[in-house]
Amino acid sequence: SKVLTALALSRLELEGKVKLSDTLRASLPEQITLAKGLEPVTLLHLATHTSGLPRLPGNLDRSPASLENPYAKYRVSELNQFLAEVKVNNPPGRMVDYSNVGFALLGQVLARKAGMPFEELVRGTVLEPLGMTNTVIRLADGQRARLAAGHSPQGEVVRGWDFDAFAPAGAFHSTLGDLLVLVEANLAEPDTVVGRALTHARTLRSVGEAGDLPLGWQRQVDFQTGLEVYWHNGGTGGFAGPVGSVAGNAAPVATTGAT
């Protein structure tokens, strides 16, 4: 899901609707209060996990009753409250510190800039151009009937998670077929609008002390061969997507979920 969010960012930047250098202060309405440490955070910081934001917001309900579906009731109003109170872990750009709440915030900013709901934004900028018709947040009746059941580590059937403000971090459902379409698109020549957005997202950008990073993807270099590997995994309640990777300069399958 985070890769799809980053691809929407890539597409919007290529269209001139946002810039990676846009700060949160410039991207959000003045009535939304930002803690001092968030003022210099940019969309690039959010898309590369270098914002300094924690993995999860301090005002997320972590009670035993909420753990079965922890993100379901977390609204944009709670996210805005968190932005006013948070103390960042590190100055932006200093280091990679994986943040689910950072991607939740990125998706909300992009939806606001585009003037449409987040799912509609991703569908129009990424999914429809690629023909990924089975990658959705809200399931149609036929898709729901085909949804695989989630299981606990003990093998018990458990319900999946629901998302509101955290949708950009982990709400998408998908199929193996659709994810293979995404792989093939990343391997193809970037001769379409969406193809150029895929390449743009994989382009490494200098993010201060954190180094050179792509948008959304995780990246590592094999110590022995020097091959670059772009990858992303994911997990939600009852589900875990294994790491998918492709060596070289092409990006791999992006499994959905928020880890």
Short mmCIF file of C-alpha atoms in Angstrom, two decimals:
data_model
loop_
_atom_site.label_atom_id
_atom_site.label_comp_id
_atom_site.label_asym_id
_atom_site.label_seq_id
_atom_site.Cartn_x
_atom_site.Cartn_y
_atom_site.Cartn_z
CA SER A 1 0.00 0.00 0.00
CA LYS A 2 2.83 2.41 0.78
CA VAL A 3 4.35 1.83 -2.65
CA LEU A 4 1.02 2.75 -4.26
CA THR A 5 0.91 5.90 -2.14
CA ALA A 6 4.43 6.79 -3.25
CA LEU A 7 3.51 6.16 -6.89
CA ALA A 8 0.60 8.58 -6.56
CA LEU A 9 3.06 11.14 -5.18
CA SER A 10 5.40 10.49 -8.12
CA ARG A 11 2.59 10.98 -10.62
CA LEU A 12 1.39 14.21 -8.99
CA GLU A 13 4.91 15.62 -8.94
CA LEU A 14 5.46 14.88 -12.61
CA GLU A 15 2.19 16.69 -13.31
CA GLY A 16 3.38 19.72 -11.35
CA LYS A 17 0.66 19.44 -8.71
CA VAL A 18 3.09 18.92 -5.81
CA LYS A 19 6.83 19.09 -5.24
CA LEU A 20 8.90 16.69 -3.17
CA SER A 21 10.36 19.76 -1.48
CA ASP A 22 6.92 20.96 -0.32
CA THR A 23 6.86 21.24 3.47
CA LEU A 24 4.02 20.09 5.67
CA ARG A 25 3.38 23.67 6.68
CA ALA A 26 2.93 24.67 3.06
CA SER A 27 0.82 21.57 2.31
CA LEU A 28 -1.70 21.73 5.14
CA PRO A 29 -4.29 24.37 6.08
CA GLU A 30 -3.14 26.97 8.58
CA GLN A 31 -5.77 25.85 11.08
CA ILE A 32 -3.96 22.51 11.46
CA THR A 33 -1.37 23.03 14.19
CA LEU A 34 2.04 21.45 13.64
CA ALA A 35 4.49 20.65 16.40
CA LYS A 36 7.72 22.62 15.96
CA GLY A 37 9.74 19.63 14.79
CA LEU A 38 7.35 19.04 11.88
CA GLU A 39 7.67 22.48 10.28
CA PRO A 40 10.64 21.54 8.02
CA VAL A 41 9.38 18.03 7.13
CA THR A 42 8.82 17.65 3.37
CA LEU A 43 6.88 15.20 1.22
CA LEU A 44 10.23 13.64 0.31
CA HIS A 45 10.94 12.98 3.99
CA LEU A 46 7.55 11.30 4.40
CA ALA A 47 8.00 9.15 1.27
CA THR A 48 11.46 7.94 2.36
CA HIS A 49 10.74 7.34 6.08
CA THR A 50 13.17 10.10 7.04
CA SER A 51 10.68 12.53 8.62
CA GLY A 52 11.62 11.65 12.19
CA LEU A 53 8.04 10.66 12.94
CA PRO A 54 7.55 7.56 15.09
CA ARG A 55 6.25 4.29 13.67
CA LEU A 56 2.81 4.83 15.21
CA PRO A 57 1.04 7.87 16.69
CA GLY A 58 0.98 8.27 20.46
CA ASN A 59 -2.80 8.70 20.45
CA LEU A 60 -3.52 5.37 18.74
CA ASP A 61 -5.71 3.22 20.99
CA ARG A 62 -3.54 0.30 22.09
CA SER A 63 -6.05 -1.27 24.47
CA PRO A 64 -6.61 -5.05 24.23
CA ALA A 65 -10.04 -4.47 22.70
CA SER A 66 -8.55 -2.32 19.95
CA LEU A 67 -5.72 -4.67 18.99
CA GLU A 68 -8.05 -6.84 16.92
CA ASN A 69 -8.68 -3.91 14.55
CA PRO A 70 -6.32 -1.12 15.69
CA TYR A 71 -6.71 1.41 12.86
CA ALA A 72 -10.45 1.20 12.26
CA LYS A 73 -11.46 4.16 14.43
CA TYR A 74 -8.42 6.36 13.86
CA ARG A 75 -9.78 9.36 11.95
CA VAL A 76 -8.16 12.37 10.33
CA SER A 77 -9.19 14.41 13.39
CA GLU A 78 -7.02 12.14 15.59
CA LEU A 79 -4.17 12.44 13.09
CA ASN A 80 -4.38 16.24 13.21
CA GLN A 81 -4.36 16.14 17.01
CA PHE A 82 -1.23 13.99 16.89
CA LEU A 83 0.50 16.47 14.57
CA ALA A 84 0.08 19.21 17.16
CA GLU A 85 1.53 17.16 20.00
CA VAL A 86 4.20 14.87 18.52
CA LYS A 87 7.87 15.08 19.37
CA VAL A 88 9.90 13.80 16.43
CA ASN A 89 12.52 11.13 17.05
CA ASN A 90 15.13 12.74 14.79
CA PRO A 91 15.56 15.88 12.69
CA PRO A 92 14.19 15.28 9.17
CA GLY A 93 16.69 13.71 6.81
CA ARG A 94 19.03 12.38 9.48
CA MET A 95 18.14 8.69 9.28
CA VAL A 96 15.62 6.16 7.98
CA ASP A 97 13.08 5.40 10.70
CA TYR A 98 10.13 3.39 9.31
CA SER A 99 6.88 5.24 9.98
CA ASN A 100 3.36 4.04 9.29
CA VAL A 101 1.95 7.34 10.51
CA GLY A 102 4.28 9.18 8.13
CA PHE A 103 2.72 7.41 5.15
CA ALA A 104 -0.78 7.91 6.53
CA LEU A 105 -0.02 11.62 6.64
CA LEU A 106 1.51 11.60 3.14
CA GLY A 107 -1.60 10.03 1.65
CA GLN A 108 -3.89 12.52 3.38
CA VAL A 109 -1.79 15.42 2.08
CA LEU A 110 -1.90 14.05 -1.48
CA ALA A 111 -5.67 13.54 -1.37
CA ARG A 112 -6.11 17.10 -0.14
CA LYS A 113 -3.86 18.47 -2.90
CA ALA A 114 -5.69 16.44 -5.56
CA GLY A 115 -9.11 17.41 -4.20
CA MET A 116 -10.44 13.84 -4.11
CA PRO A 117 -10.63 10.83 -1.78
CA PHE A 118 -7.37 8.90 -1.40
CA GLU A 119 -8.59 5.68 -3.03
CA GLU A 120 -9.93 7.62 -6.01
CA LEU A 121 -6.57 9.37 -6.36
CA VAL A 122 -4.57 6.12 -6.45
CA ARG A 123 -7.10 4.48 -8.75
CA GLY A 124 -6.91 7.30 -11.27
CA THR A 125 -3.15 7.91 -11.19
CA VAL A 126 -1.84 4.34 -10.89
CA LEU A 127 -4.34 1.48 -10.87
CA GLU A 128 -6.54 2.26 -13.85
CA PRO A 129 -3.65 3.13 -16.19
CA LEU A 130 -2.03 -0.21 -15.30
CA GLY A 131 -5.28 -2.20 -15.51
CA MET A 132 -5.07 -3.28 -11.85
CA THR A 133 -8.83 -3.73 -11.45
CA ASN A 134 -8.59 -6.01 -8.39
CA THR A 135 -6.53 -3.63 -6.25
CA VAL A 136 -8.96 -1.73 -4.06
CA ILE A 137 -9.65 -0.48 -0.57
CA ARG A 138 -13.42 -0.93 -0.66
CA LEU A 139 -14.29 -4.41 -1.89
CA ALA A 140 -17.14 -5.01 -4.30
CA ASP A 141 -19.48 -7.87 -3.41
CA GLY A 142 -17.75 -10.25 -5.81
CA GLN A 143 -14.32 -9.34 -4.51
CA ARG A 144 -15.44 -9.78 -0.92
CA ALA A 145 -16.71 -13.25 -1.73
CA ARG A 146 -13.22 -14.16 -3.03
CA LEU A 147 -11.30 -12.58 -0.15
CA ALA A 148 -8.88 -15.02 1.48
CA ALA A 149 -9.46 -15.57 5.18
CA GLY A 150 -6.89 -14.22 7.61
CA HIS A 151 -5.31 -16.48 10.22
CA SER A 152 -3.61 -16.04 13.56
CA PRO A 153 -0.15 -17.57 14.24
CA GLN A 154 -2.08 -20.45 15.86
CA GLY A 155 -4.04 -21.10 12.67
CA GLU A 156 -7.33 -19.60 13.85
CA VAL A 157 -9.41 -17.61 11.37
CA VAL A 158 -9.37 -13.91 12.27
CA ARG A 159 -10.98 -10.84 10.74
CA GLY A 160 -8.94 -8.43 8.66
CA TRP A 161 -8.22 -4.85 9.62
CA ASP A 162 -10.16 -1.76 8.55
CA PHE A 163 -8.58 1.62 7.88
CA ASP A 164 -9.64 5.24 7.88
CA ALA A 165 -6.89 7.87 8.18
CA PHE A 166 -4.29 5.10 7.93
CA ALA A 167 -5.53 3.85 4.54
CA PRO A 168 -2.41 5.11 2.69
CA ALA A 169 -0.23 2.93 4.92
CA GLY A 170 -1.99 -0.39 4.55
CA ALA A 171 -5.60 -0.51 3.34
CA PHE A 172 -5.33 -1.92 -0.19
CA HIS A 173 -6.43 -5.44 -1.05
CA SER A 174 -4.98 -7.01 -4.18
CA THR A 175 -4.45 -10.22 -6.12
CA LEU A 176 -1.31 -11.97 -7.28
CA GLY A 177 -2.31 -11.20 -10.86
CA ASP A 178 -2.53 -7.47 -10.22
CA LEU A 179 0.78 -7.42 -8.37
CA LEU A 180 2.45 -9.20 -11.28
CA VAL A 181 1.07 -6.46 -13.53
CA LEU A 182 2.86 -3.96 -11.30
CA VAL A 183 6.09 -5.95 -11.58
CA GLU A 184 5.84 -6.11 -15.38
CA ALA A 185 5.16 -2.37 -15.57
CA ASN A 186 8.30 -1.66 -13.56
CA LEU A 187 10.33 -3.89 -15.88
CA ALA A 188 8.96 -2.26 -19.03
CA GLU A 189 10.32 0.81 -20.81
CA PRO A 190 8.88 4.01 -19.27
CA ASP A 191 7.09 5.11 -22.44
CA THR A 192 3.75 5.96 -20.82
CA VAL A 193 2.70 8.56 -18.26
CA VAL A 194 2.35 5.97 -15.52
CA GLY A 195 5.54 4.23 -16.64
CA ARG A 196 7.46 7.44 -16.17
CA ALA A 197 5.94 7.77 -12.70
CA LEU A 198 7.17 4.27 -11.82
CA THR A 199 10.69 5.16 -12.93
CA HIS A 200 10.49 8.49 -11.12
CA ALA A 201 9.62 6.70 -7.86
CA ARG A 202 12.64 4.36 -8.18
CA THR A 203 15.03 7.24 -8.82
CA LEU A 204 17.42 7.76 -5.92
CA ARG A 205 17.35 11.17 -4.25
CA SER A 206 19.72 12.60 -1.70
CA VAL A 207 17.94 12.89 1.64
CA GLY A 208 20.54 14.49 3.86
CA GLU A 209 22.48 12.22 6.19
CA ALA A 210 20.05 9.37 5.43
CA GLY A 211 21.66 8.93 2.02
CA ASP A 212 20.18 8.32 -1.43
CA LEU A 213 16.69 6.79 -1.35
CA PRO A 214 13.77 5.90 -3.66
CA LEU A 215 10.15 6.87 -3.01
CA GLY A 216 8.19 4.21 -1.13
CA TRP A 217 10.43 1.30 -1.97
CA GLN A 218 12.94 -0.34 0.34
CA ARG A 219 16.36 -0.70 -1.28
CA GLN A 220 19.47 -2.65 -0.48
CA VAL A 221 22.68 -3.50 -2.29
CA ASP A 222 24.05 -7.03 -2.26
CA PHE A 223 27.42 -6.91 -0.52
CA GLN A 224 29.09 -9.51 -2.72
CA THR A 225 27.70 -8.72 -6.18
CA GLY A 226 26.80 -5.05 -5.86
CA LEU A 227 23.32 -5.71 -7.29
CA GLU A 228 20.58 -3.31 -6.22
CA VAL A 229 17.42 -4.86 -4.82
CA TYR A 230 14.16 -2.90 -4.58
CA TRP A 231 11.52 -4.55 -2.40
CA HIS A 232 8.60 -4.17 -0.03
CA ASN A 233 6.69 -6.55 2.20
CA GLY A 234 3.57 -6.00 4.28
CA GLY A 235 1.37 -7.33 7.02
CA THR A 236 -2.04 -6.66 8.54
CA GLY A 237 -4.23 -8.57 10.97
CA GLY A 238 -4.32 -12.19 9.84
CA PHE A 239 -2.18 -11.61 6.77
CA ALA A 240 1.53 -11.35 5.97
CA GLY A 241 3.01 -10.62 2.57
CA PRO A 242 6.48 -12.13 2.11
CA VAL A 243 9.27 -9.98 0.79
CA GLY A 244 9.16 -9.68 -2.98
CA SER A 245 12.28 -8.50 -4.77
CA VAL A 246 13.91 -8.08 -8.14
CA ALA A 247 17.65 -7.59 -8.48
CA GLY A 248 18.94 -4.83 -10.68
CA ASN A 249 17.45 -1.46 -11.49
CA ALA A 250 13.84 -2.63 -11.73
CA ALA A 251 11.38 -2.60 -8.88
CA PRO A 252 9.65 -5.70 -7.43
CA VAL A 253 6.19 -6.65 -6.41
CA ALA A 254 4.65 -4.44 -3.75
CA THR A 255 2.58 -6.44 -1.31
CA THR A 256 -0.14 -4.58 0.53
CA GLY A 257 -0.29 -4.03 4.24
CA ALA A 258 1.04 -1.96 7.11
CA THR A 259 3.79 -3.60 9.13
#
